PDB file of N, CA and C in Angstrom:
ATOM      1  N   MET A   1      -3.543 -46.856 -47.701  1.00 94.00           N
ATOM      2  CA  MET A   1      -4.424 -46.766 -46.561  1.00 94.00           C
ATOM      3  C   MET A   1      -5.229 -45.463 -46.585  1.00 94.00           C
ATOM      4  N   LYS A   2      -4.588 -44.374 -47.022  1.00 96.00           N
ATOM      5  CA  LYS A   2      -5.292 -43.097 -47.089  1.00 96.00           C
ATOM      6  C   LYS A   2      -6.434 -43.155 -48.103  1.00 96.00           C
ATOM      7  N   ALA A   3      -6.183 -43.803 -49.225  1.00 97.00           N
ATOM      8  CA  ALA A   3      -7.220 -43.897 -50.257  1.00 97.00           C
ATOM      9  C   ALA A   3      -8.408 -44.709 -49.756  1.00 97.00           C
ATOM     10  N   PHE A   4      -8.145 -45.765 -49.013  1.00 98.00           N
ATOM     11  CA  PHE A   4      -9.224 -46.587 -48.469  1.00 98.00           C
ATOM     12  C   PHE A   4     -10.067 -45.787 -47.480  1.00 98.00           C
ATOM     13  N   LEU A   5      -9.413 -45.075 -46.581  1.00 97.00           N
ATOM     14  CA  LEU A   5     -10.146 -44.261 -45.608  1.00 97.00           C
ATOM     15  C   LEU A   5     -10.939 -43.150 -46.295  1.00 97.00           C
ATOM     16  N   ALA A   6     -10.359 -42.547 -47.310  1.00 98.00           N
ATOM     17  CA  ALA A   6     -11.074 -41.508 -48.055  1.00 98.00           C
ATOM     18  C   ALA A   6     -12.298 -42.094 -48.745  1.00 98.00           C
ATOM     19  N   GLY A   7     -12.164 -43.293 -49.284  1.00 98.00           N
ATOM     20  CA  GLY A   7     -13.303 -43.950 -49.927  1.00 98.00           C
ATOM     21  C   GLY A   7     -14.402 -44.295 -48.943  1.00 98.00           C
ATOM     22  N   VAL A   8     -14.023 -44.775 -47.765  1.00 98.00           N
ATOM     23  CA  VAL A   8     -15.017 -45.107 -46.737  1.00 98.00           C
ATOM     24  C   VAL A   8     -15.744 -43.851 -46.275  1.00 98.00           C
ATOM     25  N   ILE A   9     -14.998 -42.784 -46.063  1.00 98.00           N
ATOM     26  CA  ILE A   9     -15.615 -41.523 -45.630  1.00 98.00           C
ATOM     27  C   ILE A   9     -16.529 -40.972 -46.718  1.00 98.00           C
ATOM     28  N   ALA A  10     -16.102 -41.035 -47.972  1.00 98.00           N
ATOM     29  CA  ALA A  10     -16.930 -40.555 -49.077  1.00 98.00           C
ATOM     30  C   ALA A  10     -18.200 -41.388 -49.211  1.00 98.00           C
ATOM     31  N   ALA A  11     -18.090 -42.698 -49.073  1.00 98.00           N
ATOM     32  CA  ALA A  11     -19.266 -43.564 -49.167  1.00 98.00           C
ATOM     33  C   ALA A  11     -20.238 -43.282 -48.031  1.00 98.00           C
ATOM     34  N   ALA A  12     -19.721 -43.076 -46.831  1.00 98.00           N
ATOM     35  CA  ALA A  12     -20.585 -42.768 -45.692  1.00 98.00           C
ATOM     36  C   ALA A  12     -21.283 -41.426 -45.889  1.00 98.00           C
ATOM     37  N   ALA A  13     -20.555 -40.435 -46.386  1.00 98.00           N
ATOM     38  CA  ALA A  13     -21.151 -39.120 -46.619  1.00 98.00           C
ATOM     39  C   ALA A  13     -22.240 -39.196 -47.682  1.00 98.00           C
ATOM     40  N   LEU A  14     -21.997 -39.937 -48.758  1.00 98.00           N
ATOM     41  CA  LEU A  14     -23.016 -40.095 -49.800  1.00 98.00           C
ATOM     42  C   LEU A  14     -24.241 -40.828 -49.271  1.00 98.00           C
ATOM     43  N   ALA A  15     -24.030 -41.842 -48.451  1.00 97.00           N
ATOM     44  CA  ALA A  15     -25.155 -42.598 -47.897  1.00 97.00           C
ATOM     45  C   ALA A  15     -26.000 -41.725 -46.983  1.00 97.00           C
ATOM     46  N   ILE A  16     -25.362 -40.934 -46.153  1.00 97.00           N
ATOM     47  CA  ILE A  16     -26.104 -40.049 -45.248  1.00 97.00           C
ATOM     48  C   ILE A  16     -26.864 -38.992 -46.040  1.00 97.00           C
ATOM     49  N   ALA A  17     -26.222 -38.416 -47.049  1.00 96.00           N
ATOM     50  CA  ALA A  17     -26.889 -37.404 -47.872  1.00 96.00           C
ATOM     51  C   ALA A  17     -28.071 -38.003 -48.624  1.00 96.00           C
ATOM     52  N   ALA A  18     -27.905 -39.188 -49.185  1.00 94.00           N
ATOM     53  CA  ALA A  18     -28.998 -39.828 -49.919  1.00 94.00           C
ATOM     54  C   ALA A  18     -30.151 -40.167 -48.988  1.00 94.00           C
ATOM     55  N   ALA A  19     -29.860 -40.671 -47.803  1.00 93.00           N
ATOM     56  CA  ALA A  19     -30.918 -41.004 -46.851  1.00 93.00           C
ATOM     57  C   ALA A  19     -31.679 -39.759 -46.425  1.00 93.00           C
ATOM     58  N   THR A  20     -30.968 -38.674 -46.204  1.00 92.00           N
ATOM     59  CA  THR A  20     -31.621 -37.424 -45.806  1.00 92.00           C
ATOM     60  C   THR A  20     -32.516 -36.899 -46.919  1.00 92.00           C
ATOM     61  N   ILE A  21     -32.015 -36.907 -48.139  1.00 90.00           N
ATOM     62  CA  ILE A  21     -32.809 -36.411 -49.268  1.00 90.00           C
ATOM     63  C   ILE A  21     -34.036 -37.284 -49.491  1.00 90.00           C
ATOM     64  N   LEU A  22     -33.865 -38.591 -49.435  1.00 88.00           N
ATOM     65  CA  LEU A  22     -34.998 -39.480 -49.663  1.00 88.00           C
ATOM     66  C   LEU A  22     -36.047 -39.349 -48.568  1.00 88.00           C
ATOM     67  N   ASP A  23     -35.625 -39.166 -47.332  1.00 86.00           N
ATOM     68  CA  ASP A  23     -36.575 -39.043 -46.232  1.00 86.00           C
ATOM     69  C   ASP A  23     -37.330 -37.725 -46.266  1.00 86.00           C
ATOM     70  N   THR A  24     -36.688 -36.654 -46.705  1.00 84.00           N
ATOM     71  CA  THR A  24     -37.332 -35.346 -46.635  1.00 84.00           C
ATOM     72  C   THR A  24     -38.015 -34.942 -47.937  1.00 84.00           C
ATOM     73  N   GLU A  25     -37.477 -35.302 -49.066  1.00 77.00           N
ATOM     74  CA  GLU A  25     -37.995 -34.808 -50.340  1.00 77.00           C
ATOM     75  C   GLU A  25     -38.841 -35.817 -51.105  1.00 77.00           C
ATOM     76  N   VAL A  26     -38.475 -37.061 -51.096  1.00 77.00           N
ATOM     77  CA  VAL A  26     -39.103 -38.039 -51.977  1.00 77.00           C
ATOM     78  C   VAL A  26     -40.305 -38.701 -51.326  1.00 77.00           C
ATOM     79  N   GLN A  27     -40.170 -39.113 -50.078  1.00 78.00           N
ATOM     80  CA  GLN A  27     -41.241 -39.853 -49.433  1.00 78.00           C
ATOM     81  C   GLN A  27     -42.380 -38.917 -49.061  1.00 78.00           C
ATOM     82  N   ARG A  28     -43.565 -39.283 -49.513  1.00 77.00           N
ATOM     83  CA  ARG A  28     -44.776 -38.546 -49.172  1.00 77.00           C
ATOM     84  C   ARG A  28     -45.855 -39.562 -48.863  1.00 77.00           C
ATOM     85  N   SER A  29     -46.849 -39.145 -48.110  1.00 77.00           N
ATOM     86  CA  SER A  29     -47.949 -40.050 -47.815  1.00 77.00           C
ATOM     87  C   SER A  29     -48.784 -40.259 -49.075  1.00 77.00           C
ATOM     88  N   ALA A  30     -49.631 -41.264 -49.054  1.00 77.00           N
ATOM     89  CA  ALA A  30     -50.482 -41.543 -50.212  1.00 77.00           C
ATOM     90  C   ALA A  30     -51.410 -40.370 -50.493  1.00 77.00           C
ATOM     91  N   THR A  31     -51.871 -39.720 -49.445  1.00 78.00           N
ATOM     92  CA  THR A  31     -52.758 -38.570 -49.621  1.00 78.00           C
ATOM     93  C   THR A  31     -52.047 -37.442 -50.360  1.00 78.00           C
ATOM     94  N   GLU A  32     -50.831 -37.161 -49.981  1.00 76.00           N
ATOM     95  CA  GLU A  32     -50.073 -36.104 -50.649  1.00 76.00           C
ATOM     96  C   GLU A  32     -49.657 -36.514 -52.055  1.00 76.00           C
ATOM     97  N   HIS A  33     -49.299 -37.780 -52.222  1.00 72.00           N
ATOM     98  CA  HIS A  33     -48.773 -38.245 -53.504  1.00 72.00           C
ATOM     99  C   HIS A  33     -49.842 -38.285 -54.593  1.00 72.00           C
ATOM    100  N   PHE A  34     -51.039 -38.732 -54.246  1.00 74.00           N
ATOM    101  CA  PHE A  34     -52.085 -38.920 -55.245  1.00 74.00           C
ATOM    102  C   PHE A  34     -53.136 -37.821 -55.212  1.00 74.00           C
ATOM    103  N   GLN A  35     -52.821 -36.705 -54.616  1.00 74.00           N
ATOM    104  CA  GLN A  35     -53.787 -35.623 -54.514  1.00 74.00           C
ATOM    105  C   GLN A  35     -53.863 -34.850 -55.830  1.00 74.00           C
ATOM    106  N   THR A  36     -55.053 -34.809 -56.391  1.00 74.00           N
ATOM    107  CA  THR A  36     -55.315 -34.000 -57.578  1.00 74.00           C
ATOM    108  C   THR A  36     -56.593 -33.220 -57.330  1.00 74.00           C
ATOM    109  N   GLU A  37     -56.977 -32.414 -58.289  1.00 73.00           N
ATOM    110  CA  GLU A  37     -58.177 -31.606 -58.108  1.00 73.00           C
ATOM    111  C   GLU A  37     -59.442 -32.449 -58.135  1.00 73.00           C
ATOM    112  N   GLY A  38     -59.424 -33.584 -58.839  1.00 71.00           N
ATOM    113  CA  GLY A  38     -60.627 -34.381 -58.990  1.00 71.00           C
ATOM    114  C   GLY A  38     -60.736 -35.570 -58.064  1.00 71.00           C
ATOM    115  N   VAL A  39     -59.725 -35.811 -57.232  1.00 60.00           N
ATOM    116  CA  VAL A  39     -59.711 -37.018 -56.402  1.00 60.00           C
ATOM    117  C   VAL A  39     -59.509 -36.629 -54.951  1.00 60.00           C
ATOM    118  N   ARG A  40     -60.296 -37.264 -54.092  1.00 60.00           N
ATOM    119  CA  ARG A  40     -60.101 -37.084 -52.654  1.00 60.00           C
ATOM    120  C   ARG A  40     -59.872 -38.440 -52.029  1.00 60.00           C
ATOM    121  N   LEU A  41     -58.923 -38.524 -51.135  1.00 58.00           N
ATOM    122  CA  LEU A  41     -58.658 -39.769 -50.418  1.00 58.00           C
ATOM    123  C   LEU A  41     -59.033 -39.614 -48.965  1.00 58.00           C
TER     124      LEU A  41
END
């Protein structure tokens, strides 16, 4: 039972960490993502 609870807690912690990282670091608007010196959106 302890191993199951530890696994559930670890999975929840990983899911929360991944969601936070993806929301703050990876997702950008199209303007930010495709911005270069030669292109304007």
